[in-house]
mmCIF file of C-alpha atoms and ligand atoms in Angstrom:
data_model
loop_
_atom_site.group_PDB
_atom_site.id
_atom_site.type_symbol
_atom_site.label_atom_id
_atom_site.label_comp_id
_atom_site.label_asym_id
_atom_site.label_seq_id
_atom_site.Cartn_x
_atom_site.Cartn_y
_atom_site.Cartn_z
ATOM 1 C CA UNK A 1 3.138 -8.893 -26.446
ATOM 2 C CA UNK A 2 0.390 -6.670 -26.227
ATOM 3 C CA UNK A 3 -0.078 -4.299 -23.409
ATOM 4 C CA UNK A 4 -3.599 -4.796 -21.778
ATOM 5 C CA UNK A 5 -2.988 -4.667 -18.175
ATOM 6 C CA UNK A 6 -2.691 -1.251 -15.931
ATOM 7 C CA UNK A 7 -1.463 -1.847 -12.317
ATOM 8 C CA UNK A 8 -3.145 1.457 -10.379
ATOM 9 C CA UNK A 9 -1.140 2.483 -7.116
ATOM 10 C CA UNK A 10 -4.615 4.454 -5.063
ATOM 11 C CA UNK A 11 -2.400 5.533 -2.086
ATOM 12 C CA UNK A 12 1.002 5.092 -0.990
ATOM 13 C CA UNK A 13 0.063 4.831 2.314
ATOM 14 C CA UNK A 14 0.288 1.000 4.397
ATOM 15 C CA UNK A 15 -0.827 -0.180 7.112
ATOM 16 C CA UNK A 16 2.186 -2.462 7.912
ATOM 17 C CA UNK A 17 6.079 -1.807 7.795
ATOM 18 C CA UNK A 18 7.009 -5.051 6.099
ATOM 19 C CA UNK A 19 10.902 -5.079 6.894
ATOM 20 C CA UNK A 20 11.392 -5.360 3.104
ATOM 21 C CA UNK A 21 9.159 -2.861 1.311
ATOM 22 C CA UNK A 22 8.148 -0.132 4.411
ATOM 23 C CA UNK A 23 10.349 -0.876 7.196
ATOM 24 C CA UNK A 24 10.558 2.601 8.655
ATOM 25 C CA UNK A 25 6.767 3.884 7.545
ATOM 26 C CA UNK A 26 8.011 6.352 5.328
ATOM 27 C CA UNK A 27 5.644 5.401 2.846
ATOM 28 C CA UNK A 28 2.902 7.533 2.926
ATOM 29 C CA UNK A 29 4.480 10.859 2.783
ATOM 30 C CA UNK A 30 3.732 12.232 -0.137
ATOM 31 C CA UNK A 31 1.513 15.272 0.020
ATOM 32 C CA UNK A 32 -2.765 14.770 -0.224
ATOM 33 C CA UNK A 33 -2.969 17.309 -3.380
ATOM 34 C CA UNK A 34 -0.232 15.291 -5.040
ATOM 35 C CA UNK A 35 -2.377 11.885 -5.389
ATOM 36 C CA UNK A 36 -4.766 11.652 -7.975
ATOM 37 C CA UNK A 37 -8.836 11.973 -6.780
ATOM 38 C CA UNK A 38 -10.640 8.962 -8.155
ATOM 39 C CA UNK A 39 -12.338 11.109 -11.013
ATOM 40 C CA UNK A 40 -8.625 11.518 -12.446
ATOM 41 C CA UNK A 41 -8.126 7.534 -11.936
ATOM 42 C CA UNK A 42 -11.811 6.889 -13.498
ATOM 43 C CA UNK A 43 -10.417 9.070 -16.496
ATOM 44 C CA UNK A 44 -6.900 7.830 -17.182
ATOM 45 C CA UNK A 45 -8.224 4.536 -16.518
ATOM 46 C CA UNK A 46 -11.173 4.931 -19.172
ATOM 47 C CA UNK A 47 -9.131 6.549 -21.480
ATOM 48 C CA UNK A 48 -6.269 3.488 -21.789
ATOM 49 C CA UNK A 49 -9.329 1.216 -21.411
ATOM 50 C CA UNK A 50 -9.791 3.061 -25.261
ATOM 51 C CA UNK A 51 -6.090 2.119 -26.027
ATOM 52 C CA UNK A 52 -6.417 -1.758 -25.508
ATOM 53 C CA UNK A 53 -6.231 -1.798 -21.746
ATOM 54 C CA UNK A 54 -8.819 -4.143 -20.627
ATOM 55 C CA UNK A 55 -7.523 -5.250 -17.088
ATOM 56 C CA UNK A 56 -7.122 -3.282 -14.266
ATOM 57 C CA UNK A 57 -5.602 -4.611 -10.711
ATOM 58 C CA UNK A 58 -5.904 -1.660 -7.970
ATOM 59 C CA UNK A 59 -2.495 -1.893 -5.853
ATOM 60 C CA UNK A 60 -0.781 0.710 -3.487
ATOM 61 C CA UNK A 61 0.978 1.240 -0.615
ATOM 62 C CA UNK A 62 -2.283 -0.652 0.678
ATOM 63 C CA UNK A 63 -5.332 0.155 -1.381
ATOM 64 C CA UNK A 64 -8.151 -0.600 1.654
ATOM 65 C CA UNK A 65 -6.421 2.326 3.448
ATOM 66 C CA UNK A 66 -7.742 4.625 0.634
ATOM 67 C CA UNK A 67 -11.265 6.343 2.148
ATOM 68 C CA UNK A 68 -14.553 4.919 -0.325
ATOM 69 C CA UNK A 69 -12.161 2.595 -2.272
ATOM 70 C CA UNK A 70 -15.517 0.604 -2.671
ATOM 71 C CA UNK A 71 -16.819 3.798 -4.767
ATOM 72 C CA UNK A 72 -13.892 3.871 -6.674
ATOM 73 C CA UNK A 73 -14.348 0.227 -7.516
ATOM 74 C CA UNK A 74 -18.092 0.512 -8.287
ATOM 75 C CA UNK A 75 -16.685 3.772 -10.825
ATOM 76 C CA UNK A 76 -13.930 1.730 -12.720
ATOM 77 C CA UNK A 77 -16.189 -1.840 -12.647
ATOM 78 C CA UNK A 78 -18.464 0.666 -15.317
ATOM 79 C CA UNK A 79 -16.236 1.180 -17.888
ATOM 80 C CA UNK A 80 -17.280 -1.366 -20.573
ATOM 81 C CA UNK A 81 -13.916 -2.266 -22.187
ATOM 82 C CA UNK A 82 -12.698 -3.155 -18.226
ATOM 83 C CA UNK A 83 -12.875 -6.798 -18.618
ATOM 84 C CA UNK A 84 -10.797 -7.751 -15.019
ATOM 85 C CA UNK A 85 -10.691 -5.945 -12.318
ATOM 86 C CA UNK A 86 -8.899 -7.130 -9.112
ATOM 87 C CA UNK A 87 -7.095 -5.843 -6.343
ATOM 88 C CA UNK A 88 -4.054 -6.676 -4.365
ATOM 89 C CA UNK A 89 -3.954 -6.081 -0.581
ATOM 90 C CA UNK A 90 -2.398 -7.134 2.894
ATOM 91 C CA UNK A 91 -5.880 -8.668 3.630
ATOM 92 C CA UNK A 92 -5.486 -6.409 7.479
ATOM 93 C CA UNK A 93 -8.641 -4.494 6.313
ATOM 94 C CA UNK A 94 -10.576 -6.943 4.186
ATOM 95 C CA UNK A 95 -13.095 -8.847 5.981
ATOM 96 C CA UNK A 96 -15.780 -6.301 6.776
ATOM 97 C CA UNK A 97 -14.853 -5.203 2.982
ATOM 98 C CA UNK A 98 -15.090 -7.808 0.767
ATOM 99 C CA UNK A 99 -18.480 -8.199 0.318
ATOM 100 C CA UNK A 100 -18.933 -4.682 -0.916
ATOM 101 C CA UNK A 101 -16.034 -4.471 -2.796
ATOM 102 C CA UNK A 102 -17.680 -7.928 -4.438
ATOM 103 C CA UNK A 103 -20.981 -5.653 -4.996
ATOM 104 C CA UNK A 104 -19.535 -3.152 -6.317
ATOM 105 C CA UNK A 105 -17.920 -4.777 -9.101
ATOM 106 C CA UNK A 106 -14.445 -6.329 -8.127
ATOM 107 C CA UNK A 107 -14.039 -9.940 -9.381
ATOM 108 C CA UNK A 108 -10.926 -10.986 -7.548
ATOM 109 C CA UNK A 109 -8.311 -10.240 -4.668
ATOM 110 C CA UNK A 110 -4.526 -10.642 -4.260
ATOM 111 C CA UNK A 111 -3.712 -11.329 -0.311
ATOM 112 C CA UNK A 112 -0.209 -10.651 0.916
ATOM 113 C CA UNK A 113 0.342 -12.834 3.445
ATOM 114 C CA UNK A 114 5.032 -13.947 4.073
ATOM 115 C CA UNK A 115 4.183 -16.406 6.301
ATOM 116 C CA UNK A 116 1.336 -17.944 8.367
ATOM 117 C CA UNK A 117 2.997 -18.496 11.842
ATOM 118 C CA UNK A 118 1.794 -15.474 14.056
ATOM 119 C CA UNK A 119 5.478 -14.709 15.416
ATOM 120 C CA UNK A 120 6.898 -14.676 12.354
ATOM 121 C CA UNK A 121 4.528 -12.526 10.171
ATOM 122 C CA UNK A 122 5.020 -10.194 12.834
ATOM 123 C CA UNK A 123 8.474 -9.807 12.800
ATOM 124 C CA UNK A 124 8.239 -9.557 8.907
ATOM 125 C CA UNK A 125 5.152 -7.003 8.954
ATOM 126 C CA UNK A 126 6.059 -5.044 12.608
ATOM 127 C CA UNK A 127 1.858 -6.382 13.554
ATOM 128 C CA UNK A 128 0.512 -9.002 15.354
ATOM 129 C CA UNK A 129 -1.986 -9.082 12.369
ATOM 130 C CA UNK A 130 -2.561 -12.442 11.121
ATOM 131 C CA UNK A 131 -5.509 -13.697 12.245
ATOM 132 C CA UNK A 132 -7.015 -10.160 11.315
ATOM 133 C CA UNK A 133 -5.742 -11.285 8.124
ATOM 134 C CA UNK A 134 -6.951 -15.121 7.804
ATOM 135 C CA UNK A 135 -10.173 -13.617 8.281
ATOM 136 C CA UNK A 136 -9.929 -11.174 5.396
ATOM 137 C CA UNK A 137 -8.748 -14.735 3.222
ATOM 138 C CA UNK A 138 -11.675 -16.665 4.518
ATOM 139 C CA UNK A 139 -14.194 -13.993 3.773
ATOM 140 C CA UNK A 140 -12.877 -13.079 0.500
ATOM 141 C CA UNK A 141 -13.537 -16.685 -0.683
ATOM 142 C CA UNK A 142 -16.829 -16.569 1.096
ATOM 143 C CA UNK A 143 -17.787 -12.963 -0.891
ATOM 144 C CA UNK A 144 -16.858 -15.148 -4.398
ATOM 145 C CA UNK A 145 -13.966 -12.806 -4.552
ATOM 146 C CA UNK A 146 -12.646 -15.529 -6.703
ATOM 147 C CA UNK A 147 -10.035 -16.994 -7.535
ATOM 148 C CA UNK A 148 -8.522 -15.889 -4.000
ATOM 149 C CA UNK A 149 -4.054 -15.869 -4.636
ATOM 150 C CA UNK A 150 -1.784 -15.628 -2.076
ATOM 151 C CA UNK A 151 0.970 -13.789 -2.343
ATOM 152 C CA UNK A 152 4.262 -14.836 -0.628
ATOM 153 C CA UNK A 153 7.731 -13.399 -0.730
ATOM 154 C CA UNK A 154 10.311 -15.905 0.888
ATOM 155 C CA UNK A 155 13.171 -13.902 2.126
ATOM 156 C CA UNK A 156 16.488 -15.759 3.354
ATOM 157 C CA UNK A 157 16.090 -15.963 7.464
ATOM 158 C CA UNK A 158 13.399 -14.485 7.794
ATOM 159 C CA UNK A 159 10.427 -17.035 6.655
ATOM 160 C CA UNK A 160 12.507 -19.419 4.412
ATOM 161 C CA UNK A 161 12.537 -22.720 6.636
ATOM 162 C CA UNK A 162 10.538 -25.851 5.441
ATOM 163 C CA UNK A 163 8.138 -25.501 8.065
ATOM 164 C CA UNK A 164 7.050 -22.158 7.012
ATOM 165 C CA UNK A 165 6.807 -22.552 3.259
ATOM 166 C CA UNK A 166 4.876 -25.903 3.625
ATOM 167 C CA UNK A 167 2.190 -24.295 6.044
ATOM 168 C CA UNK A 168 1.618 -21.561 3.268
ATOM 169 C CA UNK A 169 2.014 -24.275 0.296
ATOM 170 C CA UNK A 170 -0.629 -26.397 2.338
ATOM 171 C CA UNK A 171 -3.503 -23.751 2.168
ATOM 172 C CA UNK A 172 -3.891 -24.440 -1.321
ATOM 173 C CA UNK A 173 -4.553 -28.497 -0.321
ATOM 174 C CA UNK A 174 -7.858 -27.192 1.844
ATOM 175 C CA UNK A 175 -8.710 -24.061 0.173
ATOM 176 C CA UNK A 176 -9.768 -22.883 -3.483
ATOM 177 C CA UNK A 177 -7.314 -20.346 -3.412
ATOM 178 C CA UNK A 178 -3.477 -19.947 -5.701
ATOM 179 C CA UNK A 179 -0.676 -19.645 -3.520
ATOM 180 C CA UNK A 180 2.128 -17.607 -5.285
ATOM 181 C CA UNK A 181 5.501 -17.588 -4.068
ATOM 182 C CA UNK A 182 7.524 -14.510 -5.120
ATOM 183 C CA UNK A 183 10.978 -13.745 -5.485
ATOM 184 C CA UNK A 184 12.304 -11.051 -3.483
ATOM 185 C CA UNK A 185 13.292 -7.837 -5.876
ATOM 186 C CA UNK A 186 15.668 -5.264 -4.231
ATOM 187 C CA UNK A 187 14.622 -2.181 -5.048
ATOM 188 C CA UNK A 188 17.923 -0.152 -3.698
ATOM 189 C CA UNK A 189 16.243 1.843 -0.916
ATOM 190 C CA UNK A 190 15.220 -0.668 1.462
ATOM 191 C CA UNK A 191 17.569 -3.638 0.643
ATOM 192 C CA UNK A 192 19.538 -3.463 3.686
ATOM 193 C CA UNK A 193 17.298 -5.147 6.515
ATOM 194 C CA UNK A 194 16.988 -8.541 4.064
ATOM 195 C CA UNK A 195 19.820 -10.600 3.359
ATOM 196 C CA UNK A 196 18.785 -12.214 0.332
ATOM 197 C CA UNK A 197 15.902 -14.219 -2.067
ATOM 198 C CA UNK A 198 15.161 -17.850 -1.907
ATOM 199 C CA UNK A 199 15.074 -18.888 -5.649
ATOM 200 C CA UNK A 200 11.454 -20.152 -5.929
ATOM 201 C CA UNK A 201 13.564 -23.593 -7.702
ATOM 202 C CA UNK A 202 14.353 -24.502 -3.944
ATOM 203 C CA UNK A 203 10.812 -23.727 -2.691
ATOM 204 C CA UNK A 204 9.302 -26.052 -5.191
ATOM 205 C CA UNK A 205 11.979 -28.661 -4.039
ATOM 206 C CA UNK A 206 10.998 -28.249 -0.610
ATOM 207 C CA UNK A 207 7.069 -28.315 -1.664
ATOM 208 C CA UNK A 208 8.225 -31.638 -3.373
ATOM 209 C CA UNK A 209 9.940 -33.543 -0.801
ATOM 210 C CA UNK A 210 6.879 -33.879 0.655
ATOM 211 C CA UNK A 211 4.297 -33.729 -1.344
ATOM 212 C CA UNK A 212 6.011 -35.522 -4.612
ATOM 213 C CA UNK A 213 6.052 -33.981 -8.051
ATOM 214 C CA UNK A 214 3.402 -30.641 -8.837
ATOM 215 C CA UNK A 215 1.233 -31.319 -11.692
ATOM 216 C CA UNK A 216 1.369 -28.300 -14.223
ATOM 217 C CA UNK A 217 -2.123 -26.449 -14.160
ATOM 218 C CA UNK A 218 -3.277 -23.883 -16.090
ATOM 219 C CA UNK A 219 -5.158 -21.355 -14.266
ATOM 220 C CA UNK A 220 -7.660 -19.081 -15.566
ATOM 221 C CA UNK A 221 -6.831 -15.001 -15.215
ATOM 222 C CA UNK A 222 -3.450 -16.008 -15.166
ATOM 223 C CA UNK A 223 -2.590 -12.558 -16.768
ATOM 224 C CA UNK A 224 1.013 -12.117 -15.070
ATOM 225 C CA UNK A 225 4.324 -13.892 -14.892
ATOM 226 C CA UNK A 226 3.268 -16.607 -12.495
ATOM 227 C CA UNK A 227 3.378 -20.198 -13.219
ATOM 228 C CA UNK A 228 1.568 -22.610 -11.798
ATOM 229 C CA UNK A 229 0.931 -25.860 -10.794
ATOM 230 C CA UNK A 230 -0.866 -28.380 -8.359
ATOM 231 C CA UNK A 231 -0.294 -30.530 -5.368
ATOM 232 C CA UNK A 232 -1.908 -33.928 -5.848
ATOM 233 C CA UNK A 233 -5.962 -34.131 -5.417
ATOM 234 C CA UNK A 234 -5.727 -30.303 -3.863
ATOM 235 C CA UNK A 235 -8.586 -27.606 -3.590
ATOM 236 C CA UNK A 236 -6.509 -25.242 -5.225
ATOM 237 C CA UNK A 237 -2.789 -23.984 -6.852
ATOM 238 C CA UNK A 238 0.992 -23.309 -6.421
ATOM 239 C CA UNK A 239 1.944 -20.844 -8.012
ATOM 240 C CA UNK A 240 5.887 -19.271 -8.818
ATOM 241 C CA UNK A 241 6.786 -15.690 -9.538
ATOM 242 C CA UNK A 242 10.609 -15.974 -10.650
ATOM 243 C CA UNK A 243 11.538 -12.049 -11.559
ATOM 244 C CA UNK A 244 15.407 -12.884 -10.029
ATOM 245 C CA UNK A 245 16.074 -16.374 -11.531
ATOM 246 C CA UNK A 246 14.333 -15.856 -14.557
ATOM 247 C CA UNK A 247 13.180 -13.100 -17.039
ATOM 248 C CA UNK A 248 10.108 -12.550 -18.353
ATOM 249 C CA UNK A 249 9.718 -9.671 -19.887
ATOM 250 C CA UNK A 250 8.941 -10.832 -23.373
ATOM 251 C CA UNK A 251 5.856 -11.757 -21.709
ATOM 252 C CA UNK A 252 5.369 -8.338 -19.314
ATOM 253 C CA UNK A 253 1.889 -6.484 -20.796
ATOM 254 C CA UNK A 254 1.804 -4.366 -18.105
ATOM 255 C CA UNK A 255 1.781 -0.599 -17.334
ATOM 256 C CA UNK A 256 2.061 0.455 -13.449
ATOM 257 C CA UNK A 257 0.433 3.941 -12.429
ATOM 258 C CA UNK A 258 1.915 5.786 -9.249
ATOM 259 C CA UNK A 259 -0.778 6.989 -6.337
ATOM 260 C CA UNK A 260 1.044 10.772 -8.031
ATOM 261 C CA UNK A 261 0.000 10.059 -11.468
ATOM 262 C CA UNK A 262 2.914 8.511 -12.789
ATOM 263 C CA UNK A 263 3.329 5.951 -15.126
ATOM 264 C CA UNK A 264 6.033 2.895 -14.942
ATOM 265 C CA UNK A 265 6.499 1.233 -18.256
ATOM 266 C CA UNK A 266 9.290 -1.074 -16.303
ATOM 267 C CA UNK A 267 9.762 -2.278 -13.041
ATOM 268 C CA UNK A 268 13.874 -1.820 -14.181
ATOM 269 C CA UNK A 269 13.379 1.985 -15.249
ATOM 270 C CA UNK A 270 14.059 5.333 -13.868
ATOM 271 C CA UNK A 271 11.696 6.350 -16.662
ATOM 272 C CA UNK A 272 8.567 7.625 -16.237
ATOM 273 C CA UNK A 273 5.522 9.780 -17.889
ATOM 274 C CA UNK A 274 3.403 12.355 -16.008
ATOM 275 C CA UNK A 275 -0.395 11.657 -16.842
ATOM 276 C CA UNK A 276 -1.024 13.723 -13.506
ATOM 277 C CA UNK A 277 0.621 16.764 -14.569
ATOM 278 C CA UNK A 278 -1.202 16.587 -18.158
ATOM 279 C CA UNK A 279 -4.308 16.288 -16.957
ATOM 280 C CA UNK A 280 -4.246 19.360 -14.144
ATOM 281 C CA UNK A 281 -3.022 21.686 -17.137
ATOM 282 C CA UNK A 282 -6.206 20.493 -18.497
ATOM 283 C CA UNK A 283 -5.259 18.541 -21.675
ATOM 284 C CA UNK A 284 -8.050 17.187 -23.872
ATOM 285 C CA UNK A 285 -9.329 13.372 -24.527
ATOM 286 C CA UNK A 286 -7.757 13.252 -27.908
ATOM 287 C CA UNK A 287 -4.396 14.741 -26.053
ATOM 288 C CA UNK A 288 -3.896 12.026 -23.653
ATOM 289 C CA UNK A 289 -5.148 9.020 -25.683
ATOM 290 C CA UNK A 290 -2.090 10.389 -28.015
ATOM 291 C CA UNK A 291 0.060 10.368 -25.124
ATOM 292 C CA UNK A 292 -1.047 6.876 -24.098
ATOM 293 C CA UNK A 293 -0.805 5.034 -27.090
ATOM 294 C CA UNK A 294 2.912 6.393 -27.205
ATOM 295 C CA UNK A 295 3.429 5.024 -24.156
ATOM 296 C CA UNK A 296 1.984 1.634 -24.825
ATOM 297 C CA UNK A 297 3.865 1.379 -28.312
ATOM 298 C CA UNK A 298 7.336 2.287 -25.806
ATOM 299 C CA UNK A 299 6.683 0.009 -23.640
ATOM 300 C CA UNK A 300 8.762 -2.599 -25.040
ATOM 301 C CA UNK A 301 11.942 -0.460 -24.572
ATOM 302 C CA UNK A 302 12.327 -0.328 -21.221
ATOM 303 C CA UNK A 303 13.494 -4.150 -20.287
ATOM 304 C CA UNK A 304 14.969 -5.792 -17.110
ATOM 305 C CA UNK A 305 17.916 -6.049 -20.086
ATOM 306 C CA UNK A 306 18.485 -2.351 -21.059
ATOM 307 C CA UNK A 307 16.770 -0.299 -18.443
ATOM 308 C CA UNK A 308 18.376 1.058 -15.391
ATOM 309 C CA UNK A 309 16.841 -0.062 -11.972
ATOM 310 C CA UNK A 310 15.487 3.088 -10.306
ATOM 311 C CA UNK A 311 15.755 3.614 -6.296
ATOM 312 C CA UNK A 312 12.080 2.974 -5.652
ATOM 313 C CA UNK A 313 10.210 1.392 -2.745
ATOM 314 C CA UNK A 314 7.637 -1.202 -3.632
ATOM 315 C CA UNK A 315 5.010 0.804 -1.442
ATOM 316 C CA UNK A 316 4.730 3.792 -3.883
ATOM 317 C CA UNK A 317 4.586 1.449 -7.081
ATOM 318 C CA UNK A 318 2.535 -1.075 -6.160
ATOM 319 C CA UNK A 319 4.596 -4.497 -6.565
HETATM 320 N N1 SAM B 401 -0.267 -3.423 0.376
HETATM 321 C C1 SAM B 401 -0.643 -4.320 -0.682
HETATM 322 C C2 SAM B 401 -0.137 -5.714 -0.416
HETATM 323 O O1 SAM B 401 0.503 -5.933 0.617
HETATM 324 O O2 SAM B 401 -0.415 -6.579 -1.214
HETATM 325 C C3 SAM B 401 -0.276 -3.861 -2.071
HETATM 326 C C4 SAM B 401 1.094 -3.272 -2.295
HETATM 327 S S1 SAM B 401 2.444 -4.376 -2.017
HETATM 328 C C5 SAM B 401 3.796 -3.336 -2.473
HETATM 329 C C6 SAM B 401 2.239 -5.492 -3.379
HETATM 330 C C7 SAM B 401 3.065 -6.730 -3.332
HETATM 331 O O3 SAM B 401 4.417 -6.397 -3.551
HETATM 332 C C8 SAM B 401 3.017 -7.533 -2.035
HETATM 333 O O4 SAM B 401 2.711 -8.875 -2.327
HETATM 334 C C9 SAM B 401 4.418 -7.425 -1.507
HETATM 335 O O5 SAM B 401 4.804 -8.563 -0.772
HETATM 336 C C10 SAM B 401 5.197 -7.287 -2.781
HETATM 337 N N2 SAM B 401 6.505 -6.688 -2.584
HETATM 338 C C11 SAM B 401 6.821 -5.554 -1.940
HETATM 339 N N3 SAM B 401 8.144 -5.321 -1.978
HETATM 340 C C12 SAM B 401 8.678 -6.348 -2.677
HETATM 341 C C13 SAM B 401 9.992 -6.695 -3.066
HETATM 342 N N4 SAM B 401 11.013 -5.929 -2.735
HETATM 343 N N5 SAM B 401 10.169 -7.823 -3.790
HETATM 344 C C14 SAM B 401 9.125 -8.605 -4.135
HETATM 345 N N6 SAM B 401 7.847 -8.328 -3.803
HETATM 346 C C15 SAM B 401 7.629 -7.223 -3.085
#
């Protein structure tokens, strides 16, 4: 598999305290020097953009929380070998920001969103944020931020009944927009609040029951793990994200970079390589495209099968 997808973290901060990713806000800690400036970003990002990388998703800790984002959009949108360029985000901050972000060069948006009943999302995010939220949605498909996905993680008592998984699977009947359940990953650190995943086999059964059998679609910049599929005659897509019943890292082309400069070759690994560090001591072009290319031809070492999982939180890497 080639690698031609770079997952940048641009903050570690959030906005929320989702009980399984930031539950006691202690994202966000790590000191202002420490995070790369956006002309660091602009260069790591245009320098694996000259190794093969050719899409780029901005991620954090929550990514609209990072002052002049839009700039650093309209900065990364220039480099000519950046094909895709999309962002994933809570959606709390979006509305009055998509249309920018649009202008300035952003093609698409990942929304966060567990669960569309008010009380729940707020005992899953600690903020009575969800209509602040189906605005962001609706205005993102409005700006042509498209396609619009939903992300969803479905976490054992907390927003795993029928009821709620059917209201999320239904916005794809009405709206041009993926829906994308994900399994839940413990990452060590903040495992204890959640009991468990709900394989995404026993969503789609659920999604089933009432809707009858999903029709496989293929979706256009599809460039991850998901797959997808359709409920009959619908605006849009189901999608499933299976990283704890299945394995798909034969398929994984992606790199993740830290808000500090670091990058992830594996979601599994402890390891990591400091760009950050190289580029303060002031190492040349030719110096870090060396380093980069090394990293992309290691990539396929570190595996959910021989890597060890680290004790990360999702907020500093990105998901
Ligand atoms: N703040 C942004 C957001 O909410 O989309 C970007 C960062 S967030 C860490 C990215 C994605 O990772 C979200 O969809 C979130 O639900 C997901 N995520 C966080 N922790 C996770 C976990 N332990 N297992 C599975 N997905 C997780």
């Amino acid at each position: 598999m080639s690698v031609d997808y770079l997952r940048i973290s641009v903050s570690d901060k959030c906005n929320l305290r989702c009980i399984y990713c930031n539950p006691l806000g202690d994202c966000g800690f790590i000191e202002h020097k420490e995070i790369l400036r956006f002309e660091e970003i602009e260069r790591i990002a245009r320098l694996f953009s000259e190794c093969g990388i050719s899409k780029i998703r901005l991620t954090g800790g929550e990514p609209l929380v990072r002052k002049d984002i839009v700039s650093l959009v309209g900065k990364l949108s220039a480099i000519p070998a950046v094909e895709s360029l999309a962002l994933t985000t809570n959606g709390v901050l979006l509305e009055p920001l998509a249309a920018q972000l649009k202008d300035a060069g952003l093609q698409r948006v990942n929304i966060s969103v567990d669960s569309m009943d008010r009380d729940s999302y707020k005992l899953i995010t600690g903020f009575d944020l969800l209509s602040k939220v189906t605005k962001g949605i609706y205005k993102a498909i409005e700006a042509g931020l498209t396609p619009v996905k939903i992300n969803s993680v479905i976490i054992k008592d907390f927003n795993d009944n029928a009821e709620q998984i059917l209201t999320l699977a239904e916005m794809s009947i009405h709206l041009p927009l993926t829906v994308r359940f994900i399994e839940y990953f413990p990452t060590g650190r903040y495992a204890n609040p959640v009991s468990d995943y709900l394989p995404n086999q026993e969503v789609r059964t659920i999604i089933e029951s009432k809707y009858g059998p999903l029709s496989n679609f293929v979706e256009e910049h599809n460039h991850g793990p998901a797959l997808t599929f359709k409920i009959k005659d619908s605006a849009g897509a189901i999608g499933f994200i299976s990283g704890r019943s299945s394995t798909f890292c034969g398929t994984c082309s992606r790199l993740r970079l830290t808000s500090d400069g670091k990058i992830m070759p594996c979601l599994y690994s402890a390891h990591t390589y400091d760009l950050k560090k190289l580029i303060r001591s002031g190492a040349s072009d030719l110096r870090m495209r060396n380093l980069l290319k090394k990293i992309i031809s290691e990539k396929g070492n570190y595996t959910k099968m021989n890597s060890l999982k680290d004790n990360f939180s999702m907020c500093e890497v990105g998901g």
